[in-house]
Short mmCIF file of N, CA, C and O in Angstrom, two decimals:
data_model
loop_
_atom_site.label_atom_id
_atom_site.label_comp_id
_atom_site.label_asym_id
_atom_site.label_seq_id
_atom_site.Cartn_x
_atom_site.Cartn_y
_atom_site.Cartn_z
N LYS A 1 59.28 59.75 -61.20
CA LYS A 1 57.85 59.96 -61.02
C LYS A 1 57.37 59.24 -59.77
O LYS A 1 58.03 58.36 -59.25
N THR A 2 56.19 59.61 -59.34
CA THR A 2 55.59 58.96 -58.17
C THR A 2 54.33 58.22 -58.59
O THR A 2 53.73 58.50 -59.62
N GLU A 3 53.94 57.30 -57.74
CA GLU A 3 52.72 56.52 -57.92
C GLU A 3 52.00 56.51 -56.59
O GLU A 3 52.62 56.32 -55.54
N THR A 4 50.68 56.73 -56.62
CA THR A 4 49.89 56.67 -55.39
C THR A 4 48.94 55.49 -55.46
O THR A 4 48.16 55.36 -56.40
N TYR A 5 49.04 54.63 -54.48
CA TYR A 5 48.15 53.48 -54.36
C TYR A 5 47.05 53.84 -53.38
O TYR A 5 47.31 54.39 -52.31
N VAL A 6 45.81 53.54 -53.74
CA VAL A 6 44.65 53.81 -52.89
C VAL A 6 44.11 52.48 -52.40
O VAL A 6 43.79 51.60 -53.20
N ILE A 7 44.04 52.34 -51.10
CA ILE A 7 43.57 51.11 -50.47
C ILE A 7 42.22 51.40 -49.84
O ILE A 7 42.12 52.28 -48.97
N THR A 8 41.20 50.69 -50.26
CA THR A 8 39.86 50.89 -49.70
C THR A 8 39.36 49.57 -49.14
O THR A 8 39.33 48.56 -49.84
N ALA A 9 38.99 49.59 -47.87
CA ALA A 9 38.39 48.43 -47.21
C ALA A 9 36.95 48.78 -46.91
O ALA A 9 36.68 49.81 -46.29
N THR A 10 36.03 47.95 -47.37
CA THR A 10 34.61 48.17 -47.14
C THR A 10 34.05 47.01 -46.33
O THR A 10 34.23 45.85 -46.71
N ASN A 11 33.40 47.33 -45.24
CA ASN A 11 32.75 46.30 -44.43
C ASN A 11 31.48 45.88 -45.16
O ASN A 11 30.49 46.61 -45.18
N GLN A 12 31.51 44.71 -45.76
CA GLN A 12 30.37 44.23 -46.53
C GLN A 12 29.38 43.45 -45.68
O GLN A 12 28.34 43.02 -46.17
N GLY A 13 29.69 43.28 -44.41
CA GLY A 13 28.81 42.53 -43.51
C GLY A 13 27.70 43.37 -42.92
O GLY A 13 27.54 44.55 -43.25
N SER A 14 26.96 42.77 -42.01
CA SER A 14 25.82 43.46 -41.40
C SER A 14 26.12 43.94 -39.98
O SER A 14 25.28 44.56 -39.35
N ALA A 15 27.34 43.64 -39.48
CA ALA A 15 27.74 44.07 -38.14
C ALA A 15 29.06 44.83 -38.24
O ALA A 15 29.78 44.69 -39.23
N PRO A 16 29.37 45.63 -37.24
CA PRO A 16 30.65 46.36 -37.27
C PRO A 16 31.84 45.39 -37.30
O PRO A 16 31.77 44.29 -36.75
N ASP A 17 32.89 45.81 -37.97
CA ASP A 17 34.15 45.07 -37.99
C ASP A 17 35.10 45.82 -37.08
O ASP A 17 35.04 47.05 -36.98
N THR A 18 36.01 45.12 -36.40
CA THR A 18 36.89 45.78 -35.45
C THR A 18 38.35 45.44 -35.69
O THR A 18 38.68 44.41 -36.26
N ASN A 19 39.21 46.37 -35.24
CA ASN A 19 40.64 46.19 -35.27
C ASN A 19 41.16 45.91 -36.69
O ASN A 19 41.87 44.94 -36.93
N ILE A 20 40.81 46.79 -37.62
CA ILE A 20 41.20 46.63 -39.03
C ILE A 20 42.65 47.08 -39.17
O ILE A 20 42.98 48.23 -38.88
N LYS A 21 43.52 46.17 -39.61
CA LYS A 21 44.95 46.47 -39.76
C LYS A 21 45.34 46.34 -41.23
O LYS A 21 45.00 45.35 -41.89
N ILE A 22 46.07 47.33 -41.73
CA ILE A 22 46.56 47.36 -43.10
C ILE A 22 48.08 47.39 -43.08
O ILE A 22 48.67 48.26 -42.42
N VAL A 23 48.71 46.45 -43.79
CA VAL A 23 50.17 46.40 -43.91
C VAL A 23 50.51 46.31 -45.40
O VAL A 23 49.99 45.45 -46.11
N CYS A 24 51.38 47.22 -45.87
CA CYS A 24 51.78 47.28 -47.27
C CYS A 24 53.27 46.96 -47.38
O CYS A 24 54.05 47.35 -46.53
N THR A 25 53.63 46.26 -48.46
CA THR A 25 55.03 45.92 -48.70
C THR A 25 55.45 46.44 -50.06
O THR A 25 54.76 46.20 -51.07
N LEU A 26 56.58 47.16 -50.08
CA LEU A 26 57.14 47.67 -51.33
C LEU A 26 58.26 46.76 -51.79
O LEU A 26 58.96 46.14 -50.97
N GLU A 27 58.45 46.69 -53.10
CA GLU A 27 59.60 45.97 -53.65
C GLU A 27 60.78 46.92 -53.74
O GLU A 27 60.64 48.14 -53.58
N GLU A 28 61.96 46.39 -54.01
CA GLU A 28 63.20 47.19 -53.95
C GLU A 28 63.25 48.31 -54.98
O GLU A 28 64.00 49.26 -54.81
N ASN A 29 62.47 48.25 -56.04
CA ASN A 29 62.46 49.30 -57.06
C ASN A 29 61.66 50.53 -56.63
O ASN A 29 61.64 51.53 -57.33
N GLU A 30 60.94 50.42 -55.50
CA GLU A 30 60.10 51.52 -55.03
C GLU A 30 60.64 52.06 -53.71
O GLU A 30 61.21 51.33 -52.92
N GLN A 31 60.40 53.37 -53.51
CA GLN A 31 60.79 54.02 -52.26
C GLN A 31 59.58 54.77 -51.70
O GLN A 31 58.88 55.47 -52.43
N TYR A 32 59.35 54.62 -50.41
CA TYR A 32 58.24 55.29 -49.73
C TYR A 32 58.41 56.80 -49.79
O TYR A 32 59.51 57.31 -49.57
N VAL A 33 57.31 57.52 -50.09
CA VAL A 33 57.31 58.98 -50.10
C VAL A 33 56.41 59.50 -48.99
O VAL A 33 56.82 60.30 -48.15
N SER A 34 55.14 59.05 -48.96
CA SER A 34 54.20 59.54 -47.96
C SER A 34 53.00 58.61 -47.86
O SER A 34 52.82 57.73 -48.71
N SER A 35 52.18 58.85 -46.84
CA SER A 35 50.95 58.09 -46.68
C SER A 35 49.92 58.94 -45.95
O SER A 35 50.27 59.90 -45.28
N SER A 36 48.66 58.55 -46.11
CA SER A 36 47.57 59.25 -45.44
C SER A 36 46.39 58.30 -45.36
O SER A 36 46.42 57.22 -45.94
N GLY A 37 45.35 58.71 -44.65
CA GLY A 37 44.15 57.89 -44.64
C GLY A 37 43.47 57.81 -43.30
O GLY A 37 43.65 58.68 -42.43
N ALA A 38 42.71 56.73 -43.13
CA ALA A 38 41.87 56.55 -41.95
C ALA A 38 42.68 56.45 -40.66
O ALA A 38 42.19 56.80 -39.59
N THR A 39 43.93 55.97 -40.76
CA THR A 39 44.82 55.90 -39.60
C THR A 39 46.23 56.29 -40.07
O THR A 39 46.51 56.31 -41.26
N THR A 40 47.11 56.56 -39.13
CA THR A 40 48.47 56.95 -39.47
C THR A 40 49.36 55.73 -39.69
O THR A 40 49.07 54.64 -39.19
N ALA A 41 50.45 55.95 -40.42
CA ALA A 41 51.35 54.85 -40.76
C ALA A 41 52.71 55.01 -40.11
O ALA A 41 53.14 56.12 -39.81
N THR A 42 53.36 53.88 -39.92
CA THR A 42 54.77 53.84 -39.56
C THR A 42 55.48 53.06 -40.65
O THR A 42 54.90 52.17 -41.28
N VAL A 43 56.74 53.41 -40.89
CA VAL A 43 57.50 52.79 -41.96
C VAL A 43 58.75 52.15 -41.37
O VAL A 43 59.47 52.80 -40.60
N ALA A 44 58.99 50.91 -41.73
CA ALA A 44 60.20 50.20 -41.32
C ALA A 44 60.74 49.49 -42.56
O ALA A 44 60.17 48.49 -43.01
N GLY A 45 61.79 50.06 -43.14
CA GLY A 45 62.34 49.49 -44.37
C GLY A 45 61.34 49.60 -45.50
O GLY A 45 60.88 50.70 -45.83
N ASN A 46 60.94 48.47 -46.06
CA ASN A 46 60.00 48.47 -47.17
C ASN A 46 58.57 48.11 -46.73
O ASN A 46 57.73 47.80 -47.57
N VAL A 47 58.30 48.15 -45.42
CA VAL A 47 56.98 47.79 -44.90
C VAL A 47 56.31 49.01 -44.29
O VAL A 47 56.89 49.68 -43.43
N ILE A 48 55.08 49.29 -44.75
CA ILE A 48 54.27 50.39 -44.23
C ILE A 48 53.14 49.76 -43.42
O ILE A 48 52.36 48.97 -43.96
N THR A 49 53.07 50.10 -42.13
CA THR A 49 52.04 49.54 -41.25
C THR A 49 51.16 50.66 -40.76
O THR A 49 51.64 51.59 -40.10
N PHE A 50 49.88 50.58 -41.08
CA PHE A 50 48.92 51.57 -40.60
C PHE A 50 48.40 51.16 -39.23
O PHE A 50 48.19 49.97 -38.96
N ALA A 51 48.22 52.14 -38.35
CA ALA A 51 47.64 51.87 -37.04
C ALA A 51 46.27 51.23 -37.22
O ALA A 51 45.56 51.54 -38.18
N PRO A 52 45.88 50.34 -36.32
CA PRO A 52 44.58 49.68 -36.46
C PRO A 52 43.42 50.68 -36.41
O PRO A 52 43.45 51.62 -35.63
N LEU A 53 42.45 50.46 -37.25
CA LEU A 53 41.20 51.22 -37.22
C LEU A 53 40.30 50.51 -36.21
O LEU A 53 39.98 49.33 -36.40
N PRO A 54 39.91 51.17 -35.13
CA PRO A 54 39.17 50.48 -34.06
C PRO A 54 37.88 49.82 -34.51
O PRO A 54 37.57 48.71 -34.08
N SER A 55 37.12 50.49 -35.39
CA SER A 55 35.83 49.94 -35.81
C SER A 55 35.45 50.47 -37.18
O SER A 55 35.77 51.61 -37.53
N LEU A 56 34.75 49.63 -37.94
CA LEU A 56 34.24 50.02 -39.25
C LEU A 56 32.80 49.53 -39.33
O LEU A 56 32.53 48.32 -39.28
N ALA A 57 31.87 50.47 -39.43
CA ALA A 57 30.45 50.14 -39.45
C ALA A 57 30.07 49.36 -40.70
O ALA A 57 30.75 49.44 -41.74
N SER A 58 28.98 48.66 -40.63
CA SER A 58 28.46 47.89 -41.76
C SER A 58 28.26 48.79 -42.98
O SER A 58 27.77 49.91 -42.87
N LYS A 59 28.66 48.27 -44.13
CA LYS A 59 28.51 48.94 -45.44
C LYS A 59 29.31 50.23 -45.56
O LYS A 59 29.07 51.05 -46.42
N THR A 60 30.30 50.43 -44.68
CA THR A 60 31.09 51.66 -44.66
C THR A 60 32.50 51.39 -45.18
O THR A 60 33.12 50.41 -44.79
N PRO A 61 33.03 52.28 -46.04
CA PRO A 61 34.42 52.13 -46.49
C PRO A 61 35.39 52.94 -45.63
O PRO A 61 35.01 53.93 -45.00
N ALA A 62 36.63 52.52 -45.63
CA ALA A 62 37.74 53.29 -45.05
C ALA A 62 38.84 53.29 -46.11
O ALA A 62 39.04 52.29 -46.80
N THR A 63 39.55 54.41 -46.23
CA THR A 63 40.54 54.54 -47.30
C THR A 63 41.89 54.99 -46.76
O THR A 63 41.96 55.83 -45.85
N TRP A 64 42.94 54.43 -47.33
CA TRP A 64 44.33 54.80 -47.04
C TRP A 64 45.03 55.04 -48.37
O TRP A 64 44.66 54.47 -49.39
N ARG A 65 46.08 55.87 -48.36
CA ARG A 65 46.87 56.15 -49.57
C ARG A 65 48.35 56.00 -49.24
O ARG A 65 48.80 56.44 -48.18
N VAL A 66 49.09 55.42 -50.19
CA VAL A 66 50.54 55.30 -50.07
C VAL A 66 51.14 55.83 -51.37
O VAL A 66 50.79 55.37 -52.46
N THR A 67 52.03 56.82 -51.24
CA THR A 67 52.73 57.37 -52.41
C THR A 67 54.17 56.88 -52.38
O THR A 67 54.84 56.95 -51.34
N VAL A 68 54.61 56.37 -53.53
CA VAL A 68 55.97 55.86 -53.67
C VAL A 68 56.61 56.50 -54.89
O VAL A 68 55.91 57.07 -55.73
N LYS A 69 57.93 56.39 -54.97
CA LYS A 69 58.62 56.84 -56.17
C LYS A 69 59.48 55.71 -56.70
O LYS A 69 59.93 54.85 -55.94
N ALA A 70 59.70 55.73 -58.00
CA ALA A 70 60.53 54.71 -58.64
C ALA A 70 61.99 54.97 -58.34
O ALA A 70 62.47 56.08 -58.51
N VAL A 71 62.69 53.95 -57.88
CA VAL A 71 64.13 54.03 -57.66
C VAL A 71 64.85 53.61 -58.94
O VAL A 71 65.85 54.18 -59.31
N LYS A 72 64.28 52.61 -59.61
CA LYS A 72 64.78 52.19 -60.92
C LYS A 72 63.62 51.53 -61.67
O LYS A 72 62.63 51.13 -61.08
N ALA A 73 63.76 51.45 -62.98
CA ALA A 73 62.72 50.87 -63.83
C ALA A 73 62.53 49.40 -63.49
O ALA A 73 63.46 48.72 -63.08
N GLY A 74 61.29 48.93 -63.66
CA GLY A 74 61.04 47.51 -63.44
C GLY A 74 59.57 47.20 -63.28
O GLY A 74 58.72 48.09 -63.20
N ASP A 75 59.28 45.92 -63.24
CA ASP A 75 57.94 45.39 -63.05
C ASP A 75 57.82 45.01 -61.57
O ASP A 75 58.52 44.11 -61.11
N VAL A 76 56.99 45.73 -60.81
CA VAL A 76 56.90 45.51 -59.37
C VAL A 76 55.49 45.13 -58.95
O VAL A 76 54.53 45.32 -59.71
N ARG A 77 55.39 44.63 -57.73
CA ARG A 77 54.09 44.31 -57.12
C ARG A 77 54.00 45.04 -55.79
O ARG A 77 54.87 44.91 -54.94
N PHE A 78 52.93 45.81 -55.63
CA PHE A 78 52.62 46.48 -54.37
C PHE A 78 51.65 45.56 -53.64
O PHE A 78 50.58 45.25 -54.16
N THR A 79 52.03 45.10 -52.47
CA THR A 79 51.23 44.10 -51.75
C THR A 79 50.59 44.71 -50.51
O THR A 79 51.26 45.42 -49.75
N VAL A 80 49.31 44.42 -50.32
CA VAL A 80 48.55 44.89 -49.16
C VAL A 80 47.93 43.68 -48.46
O VAL A 80 47.32 42.83 -49.13
N VAL A 81 48.09 43.63 -47.15
CA VAL A 81 47.46 42.58 -46.35
C VAL A 81 46.59 43.24 -45.30
O VAL A 81 47.03 44.16 -44.59
N MET A 82 45.33 42.78 -45.20
CA MET A 82 44.39 43.31 -44.21
C MET A 82 43.97 42.19 -43.28
O MET A 82 43.65 41.08 -43.73
N THR A 83 43.96 42.51 -41.98
CA THR A 83 43.41 41.59 -40.99
C THR A 83 42.40 42.35 -40.14
O THR A 83 42.49 43.57 -39.99
N THR A 84 41.43 41.62 -39.61
CA THR A 84 40.44 42.20 -38.69
C THR A 84 40.11 41.13 -37.65
O THR A 84 40.43 39.96 -37.82
N ASP A 85 39.44 41.56 -36.58
CA ASP A 85 39.03 40.60 -35.55
C ASP A 85 38.01 39.60 -36.06
O ASP A 85 37.93 38.48 -35.56
N GLN A 86 37.22 39.98 -37.06
CA GLN A 86 36.15 39.12 -37.53
C GLN A 86 36.59 38.15 -38.64
O GLN A 86 35.90 37.18 -38.91
N LEU A 87 37.72 38.41 -39.29
CA LEU A 87 38.19 37.53 -40.36
C LEU A 87 39.07 36.43 -39.78
O LEU A 87 39.90 36.68 -38.92
N THR A 88 38.89 35.22 -40.28
CA THR A 88 39.70 34.10 -39.79
C THR A 88 41.01 33.98 -40.56
O THR A 88 41.94 33.31 -40.10
N ARG A 89 41.09 34.62 -41.72
CA ARG A 89 42.31 34.60 -42.54
C ARG A 89 42.58 36.01 -43.06
O ARG A 89 41.65 36.77 -43.32
N PRO A 90 43.86 36.36 -43.26
CA PRO A 90 44.18 37.68 -43.83
C PRO A 90 43.68 37.79 -45.27
O PRO A 90 43.58 36.79 -45.99
N VAL A 91 43.36 39.02 -45.67
CA VAL A 91 43.00 39.31 -47.06
C VAL A 91 44.22 39.95 -47.70
O VAL A 91 44.76 40.92 -47.17
N GLN A 92 44.65 39.41 -48.85
CA GLN A 92 45.83 39.94 -49.53
C GLN A 92 45.47 40.37 -50.94
O GLN A 92 44.79 39.64 -51.66
N GLU A 93 45.92 41.55 -51.31
CA GLU A 93 45.75 42.08 -52.67
C GLU A 93 47.10 42.52 -53.19
O GLU A 93 47.94 43.03 -52.43
N THR A 94 47.31 42.38 -54.48
CA THR A 94 48.56 42.77 -55.11
C THR A 94 48.25 43.61 -56.34
O THR A 94 47.37 43.27 -57.13
N GLU A 95 48.96 44.73 -56.47
CA GLU A 95 48.80 45.62 -57.62
C GLU A 95 50.08 45.60 -58.43
O GLU A 95 51.15 45.95 -57.95
N ALA A 96 49.98 45.19 -59.69
CA ALA A 96 51.13 45.20 -60.59
C ALA A 96 51.36 46.60 -61.14
O ALA A 96 50.41 47.27 -61.53
N THR A 97 52.61 47.04 -61.14
CA THR A 97 52.96 48.36 -61.64
C THR A 97 54.26 48.25 -62.42
O THR A 97 55.20 47.60 -61.97
N HIS A 98 54.30 48.90 -63.58
CA HIS A 98 55.55 48.97 -64.33
C HIS A 98 56.15 50.34 -64.10
O HIS A 98 55.52 51.36 -64.42
N LEU A 99 57.35 50.37 -63.54
CA LEU A 99 58.02 51.63 -63.24
C LEU A 99 58.97 52.00 -64.39
O LEU A 99 59.65 51.13 -64.94
N TYR A 100 58.99 53.29 -64.73
CA TYR A 100 59.86 53.79 -65.78
C TYR A 100 60.85 54.78 -65.18
O TYR A 100 60.55 55.46 -64.23
N GLU A 101 62.03 54.85 -65.78
CA GLU A 101 63.01 55.85 -65.33
C GLU A 101 62.72 57.18 -65.95
O GLU A 101 62.15 57.31 -66.98
#
C-alpha cells in the first residue's frame, strides 16, 4: 500500500516570508513513489528536497505532498524540516506511521 503525507506551511506573520525550503526524510521501511506541490522535488536516497519557494504572503498556506510505499512492516517516522530566511531556527515535524505488509 501507499501513504501520502501532506505538508502545509502557513505564513502566520504579518509580512511575506522568503526562501521557504522543505526537506523530508524517509526511514528504511519506506520507499519514495512521487511528490507534488508548491515547488518540485529532487530525491537522493531517502531524502526528498523541494526547491525553495521564493515568497509566501502573510496568512497564506503552501502545500506539498509526498507519496511513499511500504517496503516492509514497521513503525516509522516521516520527518519534515522547514527553513526560511525569516526563521532563526529550523522547524521540524514528525509523523508516526505504522506500515503493514
